[in-house]
Coordinates of C-alpha atoms in Angstrom, one line a residue:
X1 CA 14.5 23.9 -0.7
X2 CA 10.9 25.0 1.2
X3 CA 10.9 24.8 4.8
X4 CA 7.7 23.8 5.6
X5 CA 5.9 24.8 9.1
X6 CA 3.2 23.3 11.3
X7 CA 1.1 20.3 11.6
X8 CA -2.7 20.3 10.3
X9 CA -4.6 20.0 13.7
X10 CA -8.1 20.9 14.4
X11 CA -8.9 22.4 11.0
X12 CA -6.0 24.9 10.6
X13 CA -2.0 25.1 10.5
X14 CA -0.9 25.3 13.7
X15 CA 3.2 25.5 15.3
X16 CA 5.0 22.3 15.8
X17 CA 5.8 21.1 19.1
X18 CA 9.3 20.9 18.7
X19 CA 12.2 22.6 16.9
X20 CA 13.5 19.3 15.0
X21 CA 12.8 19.0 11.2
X22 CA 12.9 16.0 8.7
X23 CA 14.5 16.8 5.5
X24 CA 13.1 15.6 2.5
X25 CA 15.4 13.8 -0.3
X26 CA 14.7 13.3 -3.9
X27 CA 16.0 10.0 -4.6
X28 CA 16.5 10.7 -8.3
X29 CA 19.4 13.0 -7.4
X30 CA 20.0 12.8 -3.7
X31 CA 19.0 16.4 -2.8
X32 CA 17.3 17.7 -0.1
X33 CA 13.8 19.7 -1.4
X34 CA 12.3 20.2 1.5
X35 CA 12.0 20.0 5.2
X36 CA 8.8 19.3 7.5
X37 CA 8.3 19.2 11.4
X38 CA 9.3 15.9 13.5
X39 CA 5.8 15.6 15.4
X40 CA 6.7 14.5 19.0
X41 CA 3.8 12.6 21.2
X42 CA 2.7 16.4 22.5
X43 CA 1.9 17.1 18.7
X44 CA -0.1 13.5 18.1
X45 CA -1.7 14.5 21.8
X46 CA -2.8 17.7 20.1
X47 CA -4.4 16.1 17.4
X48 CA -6.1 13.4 19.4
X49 CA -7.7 15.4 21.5
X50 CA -9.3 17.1 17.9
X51 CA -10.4 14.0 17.0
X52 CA -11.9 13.2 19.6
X53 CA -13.9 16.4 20.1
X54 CA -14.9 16.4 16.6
X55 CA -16.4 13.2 17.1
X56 CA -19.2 13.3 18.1
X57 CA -21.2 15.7 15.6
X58 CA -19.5 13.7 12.7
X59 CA -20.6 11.1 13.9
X60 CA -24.1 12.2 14.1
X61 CA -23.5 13.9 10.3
X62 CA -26.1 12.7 8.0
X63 CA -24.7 10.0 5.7
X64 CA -25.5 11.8 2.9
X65 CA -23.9 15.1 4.4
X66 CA -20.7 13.0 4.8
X67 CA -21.2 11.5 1.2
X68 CA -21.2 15.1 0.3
X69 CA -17.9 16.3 2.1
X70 CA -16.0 13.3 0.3
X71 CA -17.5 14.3 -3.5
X72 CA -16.0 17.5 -2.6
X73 CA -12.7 16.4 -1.1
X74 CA -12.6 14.3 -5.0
X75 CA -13.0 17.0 -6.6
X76 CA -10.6 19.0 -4.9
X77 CA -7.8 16.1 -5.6
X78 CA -8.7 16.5 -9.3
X79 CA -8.2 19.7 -9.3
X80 CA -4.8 19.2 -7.9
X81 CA -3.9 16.2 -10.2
X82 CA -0.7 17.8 -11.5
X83 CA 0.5 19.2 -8.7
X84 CA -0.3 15.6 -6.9
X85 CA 2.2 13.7 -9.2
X86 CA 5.0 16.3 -9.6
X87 CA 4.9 16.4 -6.0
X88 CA 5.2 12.3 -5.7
X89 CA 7.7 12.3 -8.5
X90 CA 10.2 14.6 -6.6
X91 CA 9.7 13.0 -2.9
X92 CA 9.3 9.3 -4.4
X93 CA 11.3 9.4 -7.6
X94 CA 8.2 7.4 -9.5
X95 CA 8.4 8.1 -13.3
X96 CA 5.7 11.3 -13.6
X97 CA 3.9 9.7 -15.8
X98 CA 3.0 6.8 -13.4
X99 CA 2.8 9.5 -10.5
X100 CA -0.2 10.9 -13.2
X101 CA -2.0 7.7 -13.9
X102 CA -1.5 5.7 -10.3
X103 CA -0.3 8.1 -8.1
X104 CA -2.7 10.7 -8.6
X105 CA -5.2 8.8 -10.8
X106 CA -6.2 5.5 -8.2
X107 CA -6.6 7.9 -4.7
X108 CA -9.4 10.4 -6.9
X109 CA -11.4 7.1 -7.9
X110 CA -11.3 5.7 -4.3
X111 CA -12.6 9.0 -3.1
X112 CA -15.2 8.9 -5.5
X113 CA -16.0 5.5 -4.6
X114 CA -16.4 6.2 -0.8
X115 CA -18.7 9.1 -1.8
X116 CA -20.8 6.8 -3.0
X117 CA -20.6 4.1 -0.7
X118 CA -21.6 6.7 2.2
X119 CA -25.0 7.4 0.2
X120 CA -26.2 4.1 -0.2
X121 CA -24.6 2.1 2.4
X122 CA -27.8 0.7 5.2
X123 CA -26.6 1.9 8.6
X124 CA -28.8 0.6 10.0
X125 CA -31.3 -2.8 8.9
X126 CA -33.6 -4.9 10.7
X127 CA -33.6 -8.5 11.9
X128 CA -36.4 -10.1 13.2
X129 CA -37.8 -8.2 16.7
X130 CA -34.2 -6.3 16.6
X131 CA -32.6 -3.2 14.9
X132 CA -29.0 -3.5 13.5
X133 CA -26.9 -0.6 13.7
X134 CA -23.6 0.2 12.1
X135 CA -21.9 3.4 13.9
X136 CA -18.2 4.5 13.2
X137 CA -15.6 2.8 15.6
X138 CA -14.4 6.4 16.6
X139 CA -11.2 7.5 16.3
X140 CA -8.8 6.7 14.1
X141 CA -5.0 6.3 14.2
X142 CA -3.4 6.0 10.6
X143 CA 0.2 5.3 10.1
X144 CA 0.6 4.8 6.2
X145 CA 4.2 4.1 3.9
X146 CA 5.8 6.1 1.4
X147 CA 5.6 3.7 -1.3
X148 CA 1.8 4.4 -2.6
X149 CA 1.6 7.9 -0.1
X150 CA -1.6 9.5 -1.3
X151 CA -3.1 6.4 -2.1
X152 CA -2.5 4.7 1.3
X153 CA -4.0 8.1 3.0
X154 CA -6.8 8.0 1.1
X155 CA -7.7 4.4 1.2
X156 CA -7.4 4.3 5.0
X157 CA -9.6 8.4 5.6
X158 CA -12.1 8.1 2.7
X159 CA -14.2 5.3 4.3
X160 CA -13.0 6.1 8.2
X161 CA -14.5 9.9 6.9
X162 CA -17.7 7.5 5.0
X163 CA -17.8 5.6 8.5
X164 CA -18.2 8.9 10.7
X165 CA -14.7 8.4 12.3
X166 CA -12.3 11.0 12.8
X167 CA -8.7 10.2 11.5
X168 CA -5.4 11.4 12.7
X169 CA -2.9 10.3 9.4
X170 CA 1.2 10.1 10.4
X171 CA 2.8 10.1 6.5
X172 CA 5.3 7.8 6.0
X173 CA 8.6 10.7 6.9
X174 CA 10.0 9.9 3.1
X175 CA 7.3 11.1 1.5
X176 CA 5.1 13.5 3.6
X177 CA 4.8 16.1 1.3
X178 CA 1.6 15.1 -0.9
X179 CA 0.1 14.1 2.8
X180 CA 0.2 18.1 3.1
X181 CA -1.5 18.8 -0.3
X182 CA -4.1 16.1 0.8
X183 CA -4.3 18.2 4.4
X184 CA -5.5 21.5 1.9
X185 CA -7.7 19.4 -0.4
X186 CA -9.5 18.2 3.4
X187 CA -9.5 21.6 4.4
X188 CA -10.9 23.2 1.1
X189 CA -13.5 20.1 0.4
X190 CA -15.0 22.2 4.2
X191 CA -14.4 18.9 6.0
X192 CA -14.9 20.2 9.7
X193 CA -11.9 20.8 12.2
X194 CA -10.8 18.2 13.7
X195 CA -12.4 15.4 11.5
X196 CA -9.3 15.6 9.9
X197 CA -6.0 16.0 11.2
X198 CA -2.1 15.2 9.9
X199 CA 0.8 15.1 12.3
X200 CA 4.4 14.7 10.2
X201 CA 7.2 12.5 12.6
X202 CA 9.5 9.4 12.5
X203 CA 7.9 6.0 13.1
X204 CA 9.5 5.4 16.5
X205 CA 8.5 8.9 18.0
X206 CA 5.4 10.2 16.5
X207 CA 3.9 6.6 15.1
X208 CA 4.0 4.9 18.2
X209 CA 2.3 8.0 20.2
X210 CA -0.3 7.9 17.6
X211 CA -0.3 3.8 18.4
X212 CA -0.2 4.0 22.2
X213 CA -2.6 7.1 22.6
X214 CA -5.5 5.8 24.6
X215 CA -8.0 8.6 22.9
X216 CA -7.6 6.3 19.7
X217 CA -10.0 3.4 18.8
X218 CA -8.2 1.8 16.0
X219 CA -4.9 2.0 14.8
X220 CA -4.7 0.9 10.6
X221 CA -1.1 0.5 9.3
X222 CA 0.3 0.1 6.1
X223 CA 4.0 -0.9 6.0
X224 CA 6.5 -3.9 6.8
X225 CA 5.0 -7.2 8.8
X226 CA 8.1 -6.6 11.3
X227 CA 6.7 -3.4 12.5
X228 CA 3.3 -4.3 12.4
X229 CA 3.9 -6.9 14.7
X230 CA 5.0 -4.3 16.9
X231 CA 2.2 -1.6 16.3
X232 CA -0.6 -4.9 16.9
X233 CA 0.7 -5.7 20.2
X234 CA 0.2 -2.3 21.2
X235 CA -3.0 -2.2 20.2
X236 CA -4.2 -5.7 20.9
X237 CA -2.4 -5.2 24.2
X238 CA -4.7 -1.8 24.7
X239 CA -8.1 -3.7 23.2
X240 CA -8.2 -1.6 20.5
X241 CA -9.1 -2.4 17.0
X242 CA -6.2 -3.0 14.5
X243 CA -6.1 -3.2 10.7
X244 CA -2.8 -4.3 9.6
X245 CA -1.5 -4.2 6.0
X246 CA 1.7 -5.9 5.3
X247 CA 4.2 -7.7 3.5
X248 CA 3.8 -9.9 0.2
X249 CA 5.9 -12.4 -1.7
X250 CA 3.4 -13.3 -4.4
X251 CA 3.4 -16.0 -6.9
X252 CA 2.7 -15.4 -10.5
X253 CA 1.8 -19.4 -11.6
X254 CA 2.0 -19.8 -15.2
X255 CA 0.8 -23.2 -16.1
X256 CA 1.1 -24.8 -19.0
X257 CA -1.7 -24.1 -20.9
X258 CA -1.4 -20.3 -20.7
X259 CA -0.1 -17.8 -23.1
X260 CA 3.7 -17.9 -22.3
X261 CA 4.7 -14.8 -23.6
X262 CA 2.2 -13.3 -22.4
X263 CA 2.4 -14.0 -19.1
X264 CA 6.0 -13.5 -18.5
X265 CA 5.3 -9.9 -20.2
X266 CA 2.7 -8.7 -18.3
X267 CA 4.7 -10.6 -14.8
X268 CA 8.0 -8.8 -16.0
X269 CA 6.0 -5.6 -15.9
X270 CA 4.3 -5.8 -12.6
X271 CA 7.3 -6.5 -10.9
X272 CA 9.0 -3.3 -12.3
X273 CA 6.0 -0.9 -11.6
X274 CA 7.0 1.9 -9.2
X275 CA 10.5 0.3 -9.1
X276 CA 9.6 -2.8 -7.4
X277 CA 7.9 -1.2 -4.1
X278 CA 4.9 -2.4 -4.6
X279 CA 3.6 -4.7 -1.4
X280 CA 1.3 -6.9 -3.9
X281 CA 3.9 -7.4 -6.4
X282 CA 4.0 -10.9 -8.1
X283 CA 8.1 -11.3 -7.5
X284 CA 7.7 -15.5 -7.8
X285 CA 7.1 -16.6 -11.2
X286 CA 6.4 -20.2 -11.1
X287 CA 7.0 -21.8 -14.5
X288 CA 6.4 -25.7 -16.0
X289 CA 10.0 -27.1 -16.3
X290 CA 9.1 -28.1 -19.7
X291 CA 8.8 -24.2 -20.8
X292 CA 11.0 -23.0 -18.4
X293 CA 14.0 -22.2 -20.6
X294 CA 12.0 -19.9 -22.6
X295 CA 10.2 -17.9 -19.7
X296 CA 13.7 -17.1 -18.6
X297 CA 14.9 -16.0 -22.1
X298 CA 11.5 -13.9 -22.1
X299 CA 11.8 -12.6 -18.5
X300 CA 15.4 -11.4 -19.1
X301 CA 15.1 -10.1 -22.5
X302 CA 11.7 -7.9 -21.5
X303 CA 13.7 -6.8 -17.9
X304 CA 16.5 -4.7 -20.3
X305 CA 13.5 -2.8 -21.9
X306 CA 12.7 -1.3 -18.3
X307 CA 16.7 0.2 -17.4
X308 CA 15.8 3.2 -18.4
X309 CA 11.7 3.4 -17.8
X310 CA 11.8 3.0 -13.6
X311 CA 12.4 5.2 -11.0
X312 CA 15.1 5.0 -8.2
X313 CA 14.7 3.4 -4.9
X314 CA 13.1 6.0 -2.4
X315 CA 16.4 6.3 -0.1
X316 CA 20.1 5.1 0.6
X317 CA 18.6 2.6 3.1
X318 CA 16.3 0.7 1.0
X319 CA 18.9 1.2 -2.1
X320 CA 21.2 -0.5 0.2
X321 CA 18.8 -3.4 1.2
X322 CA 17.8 -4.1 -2.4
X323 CA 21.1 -4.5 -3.5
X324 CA 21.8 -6.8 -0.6
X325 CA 19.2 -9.0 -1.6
X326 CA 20.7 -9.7 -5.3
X327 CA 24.4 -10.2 -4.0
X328 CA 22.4 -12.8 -1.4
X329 CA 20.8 -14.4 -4.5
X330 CA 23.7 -15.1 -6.2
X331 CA 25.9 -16.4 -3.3
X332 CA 22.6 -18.6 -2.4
X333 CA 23.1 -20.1 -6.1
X334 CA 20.9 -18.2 -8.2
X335 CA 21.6 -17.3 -11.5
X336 CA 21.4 -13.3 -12.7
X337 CA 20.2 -13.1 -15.8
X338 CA 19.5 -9.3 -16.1
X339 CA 20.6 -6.6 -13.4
X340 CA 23.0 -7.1 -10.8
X341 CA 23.8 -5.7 -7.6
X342 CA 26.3 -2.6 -9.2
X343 CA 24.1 0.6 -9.6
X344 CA 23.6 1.6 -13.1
X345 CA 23.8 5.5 -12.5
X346 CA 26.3 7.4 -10.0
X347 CA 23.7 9.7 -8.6
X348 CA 20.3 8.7 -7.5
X349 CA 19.2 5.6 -5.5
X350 CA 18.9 3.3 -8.8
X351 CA 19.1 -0.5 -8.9
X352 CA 18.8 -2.4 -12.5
X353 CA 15.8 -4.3 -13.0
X354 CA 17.0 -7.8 -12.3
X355 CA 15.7 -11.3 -12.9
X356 CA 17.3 -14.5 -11.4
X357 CA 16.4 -18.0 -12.7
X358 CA 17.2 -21.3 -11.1
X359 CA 15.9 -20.2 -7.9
X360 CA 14.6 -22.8 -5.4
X361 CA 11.8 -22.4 -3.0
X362 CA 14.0 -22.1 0.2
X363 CA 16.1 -19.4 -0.7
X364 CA 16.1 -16.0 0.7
X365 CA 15.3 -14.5 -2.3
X366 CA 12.4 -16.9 -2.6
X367 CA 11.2 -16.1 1.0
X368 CA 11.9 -12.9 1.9
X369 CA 10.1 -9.2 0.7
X370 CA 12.6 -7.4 -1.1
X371 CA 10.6 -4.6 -2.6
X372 CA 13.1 -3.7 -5.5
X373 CA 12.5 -4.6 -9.3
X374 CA 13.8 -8.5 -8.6
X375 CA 12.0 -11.0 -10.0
X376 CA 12.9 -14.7 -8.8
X377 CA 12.0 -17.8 -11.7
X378 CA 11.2 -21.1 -9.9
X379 CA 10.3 -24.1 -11.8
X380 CA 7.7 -27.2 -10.6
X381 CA 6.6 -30.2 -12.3
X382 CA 2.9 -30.7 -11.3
X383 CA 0.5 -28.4 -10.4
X384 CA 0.9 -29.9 -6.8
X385 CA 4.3 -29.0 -6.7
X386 CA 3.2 -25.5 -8.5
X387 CA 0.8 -24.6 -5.5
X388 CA 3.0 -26.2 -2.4
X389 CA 5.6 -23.4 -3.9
X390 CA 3.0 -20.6 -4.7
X391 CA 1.8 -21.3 -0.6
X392 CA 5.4 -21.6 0.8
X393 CA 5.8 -18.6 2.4
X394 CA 4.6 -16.6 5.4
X395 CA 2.7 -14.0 3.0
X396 CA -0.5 -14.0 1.7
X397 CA -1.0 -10.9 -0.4
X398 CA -1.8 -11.8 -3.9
X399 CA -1.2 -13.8 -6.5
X400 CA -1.6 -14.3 -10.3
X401 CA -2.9 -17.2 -12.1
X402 CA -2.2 -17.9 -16.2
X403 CA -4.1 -20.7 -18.3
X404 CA -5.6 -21.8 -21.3
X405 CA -9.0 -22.2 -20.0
X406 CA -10.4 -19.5 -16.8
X407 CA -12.1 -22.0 -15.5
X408 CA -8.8 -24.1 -14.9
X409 CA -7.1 -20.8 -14.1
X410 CA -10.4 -19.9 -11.5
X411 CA -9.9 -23.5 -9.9
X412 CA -6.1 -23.2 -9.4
X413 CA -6.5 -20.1 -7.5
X414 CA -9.1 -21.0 -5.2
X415 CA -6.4 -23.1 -3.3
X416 CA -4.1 -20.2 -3.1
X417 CA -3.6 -19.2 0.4
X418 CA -3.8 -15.6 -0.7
X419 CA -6.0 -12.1 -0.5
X420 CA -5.9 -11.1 -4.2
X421 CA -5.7 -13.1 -7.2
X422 CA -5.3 -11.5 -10.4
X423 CA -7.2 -14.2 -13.5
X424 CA -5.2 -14.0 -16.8
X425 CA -4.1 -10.5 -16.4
X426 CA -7.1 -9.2 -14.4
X427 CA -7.8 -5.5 -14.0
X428 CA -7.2 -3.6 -10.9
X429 CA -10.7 -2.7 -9.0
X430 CA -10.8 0.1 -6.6
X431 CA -14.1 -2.0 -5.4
X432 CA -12.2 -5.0 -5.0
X433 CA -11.3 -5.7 -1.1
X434 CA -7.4 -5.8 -0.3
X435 CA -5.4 -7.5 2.2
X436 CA -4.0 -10.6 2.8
X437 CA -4.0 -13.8 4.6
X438 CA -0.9 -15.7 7.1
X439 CA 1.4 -12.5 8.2
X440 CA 0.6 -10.1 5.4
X441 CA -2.2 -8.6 7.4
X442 CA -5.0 -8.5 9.3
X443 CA -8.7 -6.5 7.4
X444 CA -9.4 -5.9 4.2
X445 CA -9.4 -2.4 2.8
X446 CA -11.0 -1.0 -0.8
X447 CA -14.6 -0.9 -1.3
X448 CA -17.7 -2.0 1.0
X449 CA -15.3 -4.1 2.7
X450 CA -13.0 -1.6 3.8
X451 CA -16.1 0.6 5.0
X452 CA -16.7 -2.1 7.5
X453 CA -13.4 -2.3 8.7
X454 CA -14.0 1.4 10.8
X455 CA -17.9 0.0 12.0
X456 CA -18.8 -1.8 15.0
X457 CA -22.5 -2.9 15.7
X458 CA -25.0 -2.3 18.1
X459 CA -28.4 -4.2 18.0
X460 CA -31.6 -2.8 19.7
X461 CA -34.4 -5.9 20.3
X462 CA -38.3 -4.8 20.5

């Protein structure tokens, strides 16, 4: 086990506050690897105050300078690739070849992307007798999960950094540890103190500082919409900007004319990626009654191939929740037909991948985020009764859409009440803005449009 020391504040290492620590469990075998500092509000203070004097001359940083900074600050998390996804592996339990490919891969092409976007993007444009500006909100307060936790750090700083903010990150306290391999990749990219700055803490004690601190201009949050209800009042309630990213409980709609097997395949599989804690995952799949019988025989048969292939939960508490949420399903009247509620290994936070059929749009398994591998199978008549389902819920992440034709598969989701809406399978785009509509969120983050969310304007008339 390493003990590690400080928090990352005004471009260097420097003593924690306090004397309490936050041990850090790998959920694969329920050992403690390491510990970090529990920032207290004098610690988020600290690294405020950086920020904020920092400010200014990033601020006034050439865009090209800053597109500079964050081709270097790539490069540096390419060069710590391996070290990236070994490190996710044992603090998240992800498989390490996912932690390699997503983990790792998607944060270095998001970099790269805000690199770019720096160098080209018009800060300033003209209209009419007056000049436009866009100048960087100023600081910024970002509170990310452990689910994604380098990519969620990256896709909040990269275009705060592109905007000429200054960012004060509080990890997620399960996974903290690659947020300090990102702090030395900042530090060695020659990012200048205080643009930069990490503080380690619980939610509660260092997450709400960081929220409340009047020296911060926008607070961004990844996590559950029950906190971020909390973390927007605070800063709604100080008039400060807020970019929430929250829950999902997305609909995969398989209509008729699509390739069943397919579709159920490629649904089974999202579901399962990084064991089900995955904000965007499609965990409704909303079948035609008249196939219905064999998407379930498909669903269940392709669920078995994954018991071995996913990762645990990432700690007792969620591992507990999860489980929960099956033995709810099948009081509720759902049928299992894969998993169950009993853990398939006796060490390890582990919960089989599980697929219920005969689900009905009211129940809790059918409503509710449980952010395990679960997959619920509803069945609908009409496309009518297919998008009154796929709409049913407070969340409005994403979505999937299978048919026949695009064009009837295009048209279908255009009346989805959602952010994201994945066409026959469609490719993840780093470009692509993400966030979602009702109670999963409030901004859009990825590509131009998540540059914009750290801007405010300014016009000048002649």
């Amino acid at each position: 086990m390493k003990a590690y020391d400080g928090m990352y504040i005004d471009g260097a290492w420097r003593p924690a506050a306090g004397p309490d620590v936050i041990e850090v469990v790998n959920p694969a075998d329920e050992q403690v690897i390491a510990t970090v500092p529990a920032g207290t509000a004098e610690d988020v203070d600290a690294a405020v105050r950086a920020a904020r004097a920092a400010l200014p001359a990033w601020a006034a940083t050439p865009p090209a300078e800053r597109a500079a900074r964050l081709t270097a600050l790539r490069d540096q998390l390419v060069a710590r690739r391996e070290e990236i996804a070994e490190t996710v592996t044992a603090e998240l339990g992800a498989p390490l070849k996912l932690s390699q490919t997503v983990h790792a891969g998607v944060p270095i092409a998001v970099a790269g992307s805000y690199a770019e976007l720096a160098a080209t993007y018009a800060f300033e444009e003209k209209a009419g007798n007056s000049t436009i500006l866009h100048e960087p909100v100023g600081v910024v307060g970002a509170i990310t999960p452990w689910n994604y936790p380098l990519h969620q750090i990256v896709a909040k700083v990269a275009p705060a950094l592109a905007a000429g903010c200054t960012v004060v990150v509080k990890p997620a306290e399960d996974t903290p540890l690659v947020a300090r391999l990102f702090a030395e990749a900042v530090h060695e990219a020659g990012i200048p103190a205080g643009v930069f700055n990490l503080v380690t803490g619980l939610g509660p004690v260092a997450g709400q500082a960081l929220a409340e601190h009047p020296g911060v201009d926008l607070v961004s949050f990844t996590g559950s919409t029950a906190v971020g209800r909390r973390i927007g009042a605070i800063a709604t309630g100080m008039i400060k900007k807020v970019a929430l990213e929250l829950g999902g409980k997305s609909a995969n709609v398989i209509l008729p004319s699509a390739d069943l097997a397919r579709a159920v395949n490629v649904g089974v599989a999202n579901v399962m990626s990084n064991s089900g804690q995955t904000c965007s995952a499609w965990t409704r799949m909303l079948v035609h009654r008249d196939q219905y019988d064999e998407a379930v025989e498909l669903a269940a048969t392709a669920a078995e191939k994954y018991g071995d292939r996913i990762g645990p939960l990432v700690n007792a508490a969620q591992h507990q929740r999860v489980r929960g949420y099956i033995e709810k399903g099948v009081a509720e009247g759902a049928r299992l037909v894969a998993g169950g509620p009993d853990a398939p290994r006796e060490k390890g936070y582990f919960v089989s991948p599980t697929v219920f059929a005969d689900v009905t749009p009211g129940m809790t398994i059918a409503q509710e985020e449980i952010f395990g591998p679960v997959l619920s199978i509803l069945r609908y008549d009409d496309e009518d009764e297919a998008l009154r389902i796929a709409n049913g819920t407070i969340y409005g992440l994403a979505g999937a859409v299978w048919a026949g034709d695009e064009a009837e598969a295009v048209a279908f989701a255009r009346r989805m009440e959602t952010g994201q809406v994945d066409i026959n399978g469609g490719r993840f785009n780093p470009l692509a803005p993400f966030g979602g509509y009702k109670q999963s969120g409030v901004g859009r983050e990825l590509g131009l449009h998540g540059l914009t969310e750290y801007l405010q304007t300014k016009s000048l008339q002649f």
